[in-house]
C-alpha positions as protocol buffer text, in pm:
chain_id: "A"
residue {
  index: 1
  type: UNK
  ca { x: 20792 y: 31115 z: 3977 }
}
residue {
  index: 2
  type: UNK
  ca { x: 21050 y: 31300 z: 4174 }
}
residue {
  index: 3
  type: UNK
  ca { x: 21055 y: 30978 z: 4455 }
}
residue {
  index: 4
  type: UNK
  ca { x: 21094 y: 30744 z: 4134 }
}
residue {
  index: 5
  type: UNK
  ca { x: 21379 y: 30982 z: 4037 }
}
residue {
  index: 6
  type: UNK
  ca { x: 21525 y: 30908 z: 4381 }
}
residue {
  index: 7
  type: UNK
  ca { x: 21518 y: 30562 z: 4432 }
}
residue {
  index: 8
  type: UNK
  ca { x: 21708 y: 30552 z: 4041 }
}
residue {
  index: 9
  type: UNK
  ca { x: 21970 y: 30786 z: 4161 }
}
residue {
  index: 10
  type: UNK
  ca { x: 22019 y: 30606 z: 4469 }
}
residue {
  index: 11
  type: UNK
  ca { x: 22058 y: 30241 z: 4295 }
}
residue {
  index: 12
  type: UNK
  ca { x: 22303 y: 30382 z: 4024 }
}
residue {
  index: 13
  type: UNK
  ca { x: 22519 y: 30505 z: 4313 }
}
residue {
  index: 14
  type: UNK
  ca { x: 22498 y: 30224 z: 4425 }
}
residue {
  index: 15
  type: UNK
  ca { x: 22579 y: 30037 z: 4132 }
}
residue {
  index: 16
  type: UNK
  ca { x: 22882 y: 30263 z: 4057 }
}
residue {
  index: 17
  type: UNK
  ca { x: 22967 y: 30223 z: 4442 }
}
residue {
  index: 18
  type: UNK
  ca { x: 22989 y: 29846 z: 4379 }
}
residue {
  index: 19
  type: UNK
  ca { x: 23196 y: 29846 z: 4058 }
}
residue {
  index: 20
  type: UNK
  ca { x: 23465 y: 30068 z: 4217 }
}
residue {
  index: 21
  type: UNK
  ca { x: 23485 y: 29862 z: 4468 }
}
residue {
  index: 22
  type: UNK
  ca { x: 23587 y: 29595 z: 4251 }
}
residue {
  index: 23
  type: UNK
  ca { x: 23789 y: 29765 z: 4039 }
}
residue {
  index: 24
  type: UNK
  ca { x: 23964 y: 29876 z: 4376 }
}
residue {
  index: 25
  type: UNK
  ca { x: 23988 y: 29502 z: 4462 }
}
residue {
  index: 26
  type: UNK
  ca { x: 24139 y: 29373 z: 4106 }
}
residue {
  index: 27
  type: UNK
  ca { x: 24398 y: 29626 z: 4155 }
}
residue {
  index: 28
  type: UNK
  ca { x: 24518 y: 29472 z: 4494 }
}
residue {
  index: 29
  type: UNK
  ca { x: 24818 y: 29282 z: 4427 }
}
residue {
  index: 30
  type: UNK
  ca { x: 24753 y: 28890 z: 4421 }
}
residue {
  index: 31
  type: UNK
  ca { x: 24984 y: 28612 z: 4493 }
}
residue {
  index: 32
  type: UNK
  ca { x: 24934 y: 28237 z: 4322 }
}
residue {
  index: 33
  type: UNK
  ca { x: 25177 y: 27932 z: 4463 }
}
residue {
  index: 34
  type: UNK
  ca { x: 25153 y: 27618 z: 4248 }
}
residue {
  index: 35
  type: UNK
  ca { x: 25321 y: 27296 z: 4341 }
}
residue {
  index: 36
  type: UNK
  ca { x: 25278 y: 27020 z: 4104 }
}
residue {
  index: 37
  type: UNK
  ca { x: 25502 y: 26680 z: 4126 }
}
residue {
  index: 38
  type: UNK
  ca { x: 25488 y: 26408 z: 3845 }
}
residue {
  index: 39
  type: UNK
  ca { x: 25055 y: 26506 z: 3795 }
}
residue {
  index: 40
  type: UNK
  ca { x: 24913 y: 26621 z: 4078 }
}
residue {
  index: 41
  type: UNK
  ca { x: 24936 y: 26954 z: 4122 }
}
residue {
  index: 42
  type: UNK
  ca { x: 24784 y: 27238 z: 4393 }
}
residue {
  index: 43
  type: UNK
  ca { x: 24712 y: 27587 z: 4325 }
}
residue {
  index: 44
  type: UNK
  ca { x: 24617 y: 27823 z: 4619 }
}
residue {
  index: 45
  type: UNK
  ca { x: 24549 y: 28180 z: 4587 }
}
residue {
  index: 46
  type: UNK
  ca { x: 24688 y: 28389 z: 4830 }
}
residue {
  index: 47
  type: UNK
  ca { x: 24497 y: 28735 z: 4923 }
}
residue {
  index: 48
  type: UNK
  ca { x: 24663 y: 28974 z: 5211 }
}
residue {
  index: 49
  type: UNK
  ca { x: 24589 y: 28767 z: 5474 }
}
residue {
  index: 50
  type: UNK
  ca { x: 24360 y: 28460 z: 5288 }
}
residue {
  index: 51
  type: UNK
  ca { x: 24436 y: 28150 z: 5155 }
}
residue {
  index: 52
  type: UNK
  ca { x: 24187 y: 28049 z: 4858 }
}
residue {
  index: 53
  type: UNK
  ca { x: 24330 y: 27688 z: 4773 }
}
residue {
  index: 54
  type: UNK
  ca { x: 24200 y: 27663 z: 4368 }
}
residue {
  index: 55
  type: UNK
  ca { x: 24332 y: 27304 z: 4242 }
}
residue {
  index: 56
  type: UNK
  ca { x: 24260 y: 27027 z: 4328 }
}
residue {
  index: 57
  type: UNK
  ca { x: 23836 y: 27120 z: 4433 }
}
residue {
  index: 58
  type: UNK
  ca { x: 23798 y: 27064 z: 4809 }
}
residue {
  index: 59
  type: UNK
  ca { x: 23606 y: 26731 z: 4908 }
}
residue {
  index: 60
  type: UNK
  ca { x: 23276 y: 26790 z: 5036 }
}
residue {
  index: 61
  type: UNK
  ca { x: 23238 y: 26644 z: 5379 }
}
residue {
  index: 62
  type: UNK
  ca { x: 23066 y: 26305 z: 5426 }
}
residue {
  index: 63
  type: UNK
  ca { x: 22740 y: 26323 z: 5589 }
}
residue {
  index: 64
  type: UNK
  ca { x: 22702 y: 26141 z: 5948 }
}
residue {
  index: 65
  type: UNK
  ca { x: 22608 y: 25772 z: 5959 }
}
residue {
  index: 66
  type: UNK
  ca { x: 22194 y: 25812 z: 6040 }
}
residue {
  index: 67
  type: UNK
  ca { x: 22121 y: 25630 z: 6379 }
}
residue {
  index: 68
  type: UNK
  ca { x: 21881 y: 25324 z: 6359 }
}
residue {
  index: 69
  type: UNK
  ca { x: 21567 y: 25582 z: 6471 }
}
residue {
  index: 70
  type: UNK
  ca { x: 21654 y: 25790 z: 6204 }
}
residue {
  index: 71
  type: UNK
  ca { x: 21441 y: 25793 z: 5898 }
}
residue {
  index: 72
  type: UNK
  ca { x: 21687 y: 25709 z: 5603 }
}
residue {
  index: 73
  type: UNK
  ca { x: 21685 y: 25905 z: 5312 }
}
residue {
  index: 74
  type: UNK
  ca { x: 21640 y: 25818 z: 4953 }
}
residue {
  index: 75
  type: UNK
  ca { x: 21944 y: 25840 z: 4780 }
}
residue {
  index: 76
  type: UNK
  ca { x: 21983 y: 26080 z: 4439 }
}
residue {
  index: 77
  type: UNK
  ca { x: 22172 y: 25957 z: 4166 }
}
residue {
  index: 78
  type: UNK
  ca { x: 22374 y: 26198 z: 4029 }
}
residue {
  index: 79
  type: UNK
  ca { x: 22341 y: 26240 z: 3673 }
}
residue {
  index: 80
  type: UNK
  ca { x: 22640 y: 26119 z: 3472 }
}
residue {
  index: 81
  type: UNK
  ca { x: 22819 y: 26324 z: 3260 }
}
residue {
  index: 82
  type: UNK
  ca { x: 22730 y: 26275 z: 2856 }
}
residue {
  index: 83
  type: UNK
  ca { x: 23097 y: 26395 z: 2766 }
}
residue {
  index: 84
  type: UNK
  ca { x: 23452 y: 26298 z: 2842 }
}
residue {
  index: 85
  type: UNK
  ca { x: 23739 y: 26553 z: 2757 }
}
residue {
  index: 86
  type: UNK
  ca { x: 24103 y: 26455 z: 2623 }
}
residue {
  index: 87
  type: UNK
  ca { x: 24439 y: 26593 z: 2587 }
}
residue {
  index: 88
  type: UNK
  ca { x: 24545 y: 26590 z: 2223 }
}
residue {
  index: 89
  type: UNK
  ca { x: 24934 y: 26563 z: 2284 }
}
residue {
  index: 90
  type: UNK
  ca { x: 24986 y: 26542 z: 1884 }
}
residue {
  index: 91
  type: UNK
  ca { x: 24808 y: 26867 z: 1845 }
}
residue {
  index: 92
  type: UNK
  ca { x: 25045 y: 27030 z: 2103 }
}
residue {
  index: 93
  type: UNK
  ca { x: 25299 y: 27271 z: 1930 }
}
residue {
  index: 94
  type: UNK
  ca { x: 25565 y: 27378 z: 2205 }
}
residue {
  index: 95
  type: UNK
  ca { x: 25705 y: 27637 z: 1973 }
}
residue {
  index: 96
  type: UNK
  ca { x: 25374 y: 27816 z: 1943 }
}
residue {
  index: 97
  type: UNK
  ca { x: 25285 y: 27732 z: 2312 }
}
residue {
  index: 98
  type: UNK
  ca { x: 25639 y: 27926 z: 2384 }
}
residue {
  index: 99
  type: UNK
  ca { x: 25578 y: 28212 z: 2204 }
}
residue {
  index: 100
  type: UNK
  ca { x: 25196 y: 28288 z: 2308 }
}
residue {
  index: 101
  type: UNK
  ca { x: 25287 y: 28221 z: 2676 }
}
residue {
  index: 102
  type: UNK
  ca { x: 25629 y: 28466 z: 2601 }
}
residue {
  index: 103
  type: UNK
  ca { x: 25370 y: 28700 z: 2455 }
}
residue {
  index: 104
  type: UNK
  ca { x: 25133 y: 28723 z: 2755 }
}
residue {
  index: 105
  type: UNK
  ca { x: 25442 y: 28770 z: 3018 }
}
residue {
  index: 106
  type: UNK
  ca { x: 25579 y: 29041 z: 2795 }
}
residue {
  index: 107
  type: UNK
  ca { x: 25265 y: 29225 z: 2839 }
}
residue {
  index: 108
  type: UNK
  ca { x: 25255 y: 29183 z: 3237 }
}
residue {
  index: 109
  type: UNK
  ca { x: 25596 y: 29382 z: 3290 }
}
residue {
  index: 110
  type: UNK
  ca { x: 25532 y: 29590 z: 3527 }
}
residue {
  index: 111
  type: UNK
  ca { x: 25285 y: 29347 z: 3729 }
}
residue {
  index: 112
  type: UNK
  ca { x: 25439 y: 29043 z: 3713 }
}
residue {
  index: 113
  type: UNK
  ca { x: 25640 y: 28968 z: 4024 }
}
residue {
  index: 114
  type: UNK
  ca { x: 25816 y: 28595 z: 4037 }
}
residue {
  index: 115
  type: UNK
  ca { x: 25903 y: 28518 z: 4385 }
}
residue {
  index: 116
  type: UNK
  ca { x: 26043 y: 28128 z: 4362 }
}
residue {
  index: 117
  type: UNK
  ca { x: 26069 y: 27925 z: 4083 }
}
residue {
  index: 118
  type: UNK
  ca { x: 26159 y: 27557 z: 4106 }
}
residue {
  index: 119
  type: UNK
  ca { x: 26158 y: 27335 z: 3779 }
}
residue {
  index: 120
  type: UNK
  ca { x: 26287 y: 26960 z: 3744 }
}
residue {
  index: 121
  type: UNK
  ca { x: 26245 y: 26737 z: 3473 }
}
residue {
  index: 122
  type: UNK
  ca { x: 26348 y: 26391 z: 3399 }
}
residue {
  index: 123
  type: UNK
  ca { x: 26251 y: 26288 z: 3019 }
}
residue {
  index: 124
  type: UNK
  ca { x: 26223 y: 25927 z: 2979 }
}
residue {
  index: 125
  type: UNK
  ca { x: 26016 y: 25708 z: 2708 }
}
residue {
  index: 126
  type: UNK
  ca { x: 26025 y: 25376 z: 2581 }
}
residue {
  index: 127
  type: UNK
  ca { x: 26244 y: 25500 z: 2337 }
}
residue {
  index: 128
  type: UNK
  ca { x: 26573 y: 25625 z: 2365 }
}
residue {
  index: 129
  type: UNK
  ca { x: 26542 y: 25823 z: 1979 }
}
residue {
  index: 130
  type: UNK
  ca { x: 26194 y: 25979 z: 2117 }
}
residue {
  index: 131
  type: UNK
  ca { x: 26348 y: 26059 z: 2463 }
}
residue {
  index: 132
  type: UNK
  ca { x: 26678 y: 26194 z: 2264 }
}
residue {
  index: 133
  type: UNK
  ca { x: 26379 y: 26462 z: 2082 }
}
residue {
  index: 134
  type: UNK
  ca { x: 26189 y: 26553 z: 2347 }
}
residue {
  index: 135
  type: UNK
  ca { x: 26524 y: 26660 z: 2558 }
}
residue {
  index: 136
  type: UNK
  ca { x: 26633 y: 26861 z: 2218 }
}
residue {
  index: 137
  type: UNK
  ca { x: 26265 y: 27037 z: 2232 }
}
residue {
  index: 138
  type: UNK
  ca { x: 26273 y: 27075 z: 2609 }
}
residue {
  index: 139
  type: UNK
  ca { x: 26593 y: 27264 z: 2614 }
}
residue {
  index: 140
  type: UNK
  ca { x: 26553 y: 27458 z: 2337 }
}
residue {
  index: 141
  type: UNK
  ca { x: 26196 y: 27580 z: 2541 }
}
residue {
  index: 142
  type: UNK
  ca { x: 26460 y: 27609 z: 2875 }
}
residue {
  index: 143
  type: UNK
  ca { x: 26679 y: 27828 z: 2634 }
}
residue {
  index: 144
  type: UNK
  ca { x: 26440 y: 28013 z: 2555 }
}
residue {
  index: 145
  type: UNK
  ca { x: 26204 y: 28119 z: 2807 }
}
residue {
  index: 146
  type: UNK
  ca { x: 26471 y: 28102 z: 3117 }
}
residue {
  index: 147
  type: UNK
  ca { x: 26660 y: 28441 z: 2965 }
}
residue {
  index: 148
  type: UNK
  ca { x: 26321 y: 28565 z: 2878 }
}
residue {
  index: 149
  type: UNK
  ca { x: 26220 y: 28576 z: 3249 }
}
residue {
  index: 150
  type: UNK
  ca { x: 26590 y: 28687 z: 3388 }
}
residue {
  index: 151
  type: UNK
  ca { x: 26602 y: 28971 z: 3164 }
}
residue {
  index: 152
  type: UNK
  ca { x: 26199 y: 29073 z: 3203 }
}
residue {
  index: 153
  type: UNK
  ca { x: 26097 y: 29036 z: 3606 }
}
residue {
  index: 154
  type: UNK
  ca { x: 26238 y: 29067 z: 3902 }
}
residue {
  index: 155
  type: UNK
  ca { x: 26338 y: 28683 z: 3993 }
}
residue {
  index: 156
  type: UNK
  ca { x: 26451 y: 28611 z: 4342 }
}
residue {
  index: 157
  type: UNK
  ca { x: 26507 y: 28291 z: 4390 }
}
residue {
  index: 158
  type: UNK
  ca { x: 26501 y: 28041 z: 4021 }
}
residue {
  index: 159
  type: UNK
  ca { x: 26662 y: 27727 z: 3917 }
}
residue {
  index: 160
  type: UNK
  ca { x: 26538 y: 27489 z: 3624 }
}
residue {
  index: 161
  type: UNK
  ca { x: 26719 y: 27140 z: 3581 }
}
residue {
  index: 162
  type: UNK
  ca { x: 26587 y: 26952 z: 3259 }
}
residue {
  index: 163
  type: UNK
  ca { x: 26770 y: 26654 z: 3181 }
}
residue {
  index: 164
  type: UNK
  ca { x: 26697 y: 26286 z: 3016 }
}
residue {
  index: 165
  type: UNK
  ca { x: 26715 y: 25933 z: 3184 }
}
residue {
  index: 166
  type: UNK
  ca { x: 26724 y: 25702 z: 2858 }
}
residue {
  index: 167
  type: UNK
  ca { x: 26705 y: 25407 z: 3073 }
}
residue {
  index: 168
  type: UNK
  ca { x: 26377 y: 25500 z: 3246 }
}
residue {
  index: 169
  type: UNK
  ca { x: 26026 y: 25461 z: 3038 }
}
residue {
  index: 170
  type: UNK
  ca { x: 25845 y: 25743 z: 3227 }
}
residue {
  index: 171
  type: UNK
  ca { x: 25877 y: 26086 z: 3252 }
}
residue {
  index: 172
  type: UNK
  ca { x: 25886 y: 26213 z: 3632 }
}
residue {
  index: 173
  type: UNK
  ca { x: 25876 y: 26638 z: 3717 }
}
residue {
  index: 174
  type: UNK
  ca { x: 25803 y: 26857 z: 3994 }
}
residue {
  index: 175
  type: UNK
  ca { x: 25813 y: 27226 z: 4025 }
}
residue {
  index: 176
  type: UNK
  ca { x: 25711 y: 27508 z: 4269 }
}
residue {
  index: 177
  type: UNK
  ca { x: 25646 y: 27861 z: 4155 }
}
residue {
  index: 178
  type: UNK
  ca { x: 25500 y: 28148 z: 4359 }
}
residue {
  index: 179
  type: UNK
  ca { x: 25414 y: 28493 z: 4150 }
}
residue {
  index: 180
  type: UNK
  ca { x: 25223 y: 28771 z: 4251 }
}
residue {
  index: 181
  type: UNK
  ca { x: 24987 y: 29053 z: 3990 }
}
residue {
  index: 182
  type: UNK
  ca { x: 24750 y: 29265 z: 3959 }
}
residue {
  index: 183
  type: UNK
  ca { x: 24453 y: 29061 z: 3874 }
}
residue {
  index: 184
  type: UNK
  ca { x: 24270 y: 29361 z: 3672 }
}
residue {
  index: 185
  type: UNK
  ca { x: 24590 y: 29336 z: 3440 }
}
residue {
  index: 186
  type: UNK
  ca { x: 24584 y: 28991 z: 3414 }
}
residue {
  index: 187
  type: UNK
  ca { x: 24181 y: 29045 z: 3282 }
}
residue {
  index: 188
  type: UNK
  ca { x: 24257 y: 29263 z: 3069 }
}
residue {
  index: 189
  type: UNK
  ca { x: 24570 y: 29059 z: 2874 }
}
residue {
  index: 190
  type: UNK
  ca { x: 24358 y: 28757 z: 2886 }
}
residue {
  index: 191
  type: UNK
  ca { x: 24071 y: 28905 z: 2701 }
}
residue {
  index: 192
  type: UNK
  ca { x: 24328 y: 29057 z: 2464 }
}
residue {
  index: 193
  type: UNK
  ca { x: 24436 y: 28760 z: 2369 }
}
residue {
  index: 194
  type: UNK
  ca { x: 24062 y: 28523 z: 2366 }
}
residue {
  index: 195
  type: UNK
  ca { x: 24094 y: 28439 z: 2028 }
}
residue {
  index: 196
  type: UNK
  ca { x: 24447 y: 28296 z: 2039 }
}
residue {
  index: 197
  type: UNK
  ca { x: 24373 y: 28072 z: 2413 }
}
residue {
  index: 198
  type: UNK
  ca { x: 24062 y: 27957 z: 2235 }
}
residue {
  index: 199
  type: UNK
  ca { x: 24117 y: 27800 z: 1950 }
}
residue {
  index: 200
  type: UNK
  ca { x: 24453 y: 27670 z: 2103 }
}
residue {
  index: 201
  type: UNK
  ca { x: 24221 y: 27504 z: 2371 }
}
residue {
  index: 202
  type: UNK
  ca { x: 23960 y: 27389 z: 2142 }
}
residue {
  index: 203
  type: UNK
  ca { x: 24266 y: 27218 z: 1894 }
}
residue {
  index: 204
  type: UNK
  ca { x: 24443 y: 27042 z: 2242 }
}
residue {
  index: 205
  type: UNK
  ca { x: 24137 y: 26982 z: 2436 }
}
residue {
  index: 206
  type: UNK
  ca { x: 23856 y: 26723 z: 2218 }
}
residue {
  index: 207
  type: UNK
  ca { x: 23528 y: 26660 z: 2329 }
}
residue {
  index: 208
  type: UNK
  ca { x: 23373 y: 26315 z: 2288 }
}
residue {
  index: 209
  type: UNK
  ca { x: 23044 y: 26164 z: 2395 }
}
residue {
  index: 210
  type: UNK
  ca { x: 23091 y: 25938 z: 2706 }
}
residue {
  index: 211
  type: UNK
  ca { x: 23045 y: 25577 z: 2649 }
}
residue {
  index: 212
  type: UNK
  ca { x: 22846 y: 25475 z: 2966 }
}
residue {
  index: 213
  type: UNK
  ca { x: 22796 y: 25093 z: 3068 }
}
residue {
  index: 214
  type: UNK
  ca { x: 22440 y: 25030 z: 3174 }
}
């Protein structure tokens, strides 16, 4: 009984070892640099010293060419996914999207540290009364998150240029932002706030059975 009680109290230490040790590691400040230019964007996580890139997934390695003596292997089909997701642009509200992402800054004050931030934008549609709208929504969003961030964090170095081309039918952008946190804060202001990222993911983002060509 008493070597039973032993081997307990050493895994619980253990255990308790292990979660301050985490805890200790959320706590270490975190930096994130994202660099996205008209849809491809990168995302690397920067730790002390490491460099996790995020987005876009690394490519696995291709396998050597097998030599004539070699064997070859059997091929496994990989399994094709049953669903496709989509972007639902007409369910996107950038009002609401302003104020939930102004709500989640406003409660990372005193974590939140914005290095750079680079923003251009070039609106341009097929049509010049649909451009004309999306410029009116885009500055008003400019107007008011750009004061937002001045007067909340610390903002070295910051510049945002949003502007319309009404004889282009695309829309090009770029933009390069490096922040730093506390990823335990971070945790704890997403989970606060589950409910609200949820259901604004399920409404943007639809799920639909993949139509596969046999």
């Amino acid at each position: 009984m008493t070597a039973l009680l032993w081997i307990l109290a050493v895994l619980l230490g253990l255990l308790l070892l292990m979660l301050t040790v985490c805890l200790l590691l959320l706590c270490v400040r975190t930096g994130i640099e994202a660099v996205g230019v008209n849809g491809e964007v990168s995302v690397e996580i920067r730790y002390g010293p490491a460099r996790i890139p995020v987005w876009p997934p690394p490519k696995r390695e291709e396998a050597p060419p097998q030599t004539a003596a070699a064997p070859a292997k059997r091929k496994k089909k990989r399994k094709k996914s049953k669903y496709r997701y989509s972007f639902q642009r007409e369910e996107l509200d950038i009002g609401e999207l302003a104020g939930l992402a102004l709500t989640l800054l406003s409660e990372m004050t005193d974590t939140l540290r914005i290095s750079r931030l680079r923003v251009r934008v070039r609106i341009g549609t097929d049509d010049a009364a649909k451009t004309g709208l999306l410029l009116g929504q885009s500055a008003a969003l400019t107007g008011m998150i750009v004061p937002f961030l001045e007067n909340t964090f610390e903002m070295k170095a910051y510049h945002v240029d949003v502007d319309a081309d009404f004889e282009a039918d695309h829309t090009e952008w770029a933009f390069t932002v490096f922040c730093s946190m506390r990823p335990l804060r971070l945790l704890l202001v997403l989970l606060r706030h589950a409910g609200e990222l949820f259901r604004l993911y399920k409404r943007l983002i639809k799920k639909e059975e993949a139509i596969t060509n046999e």
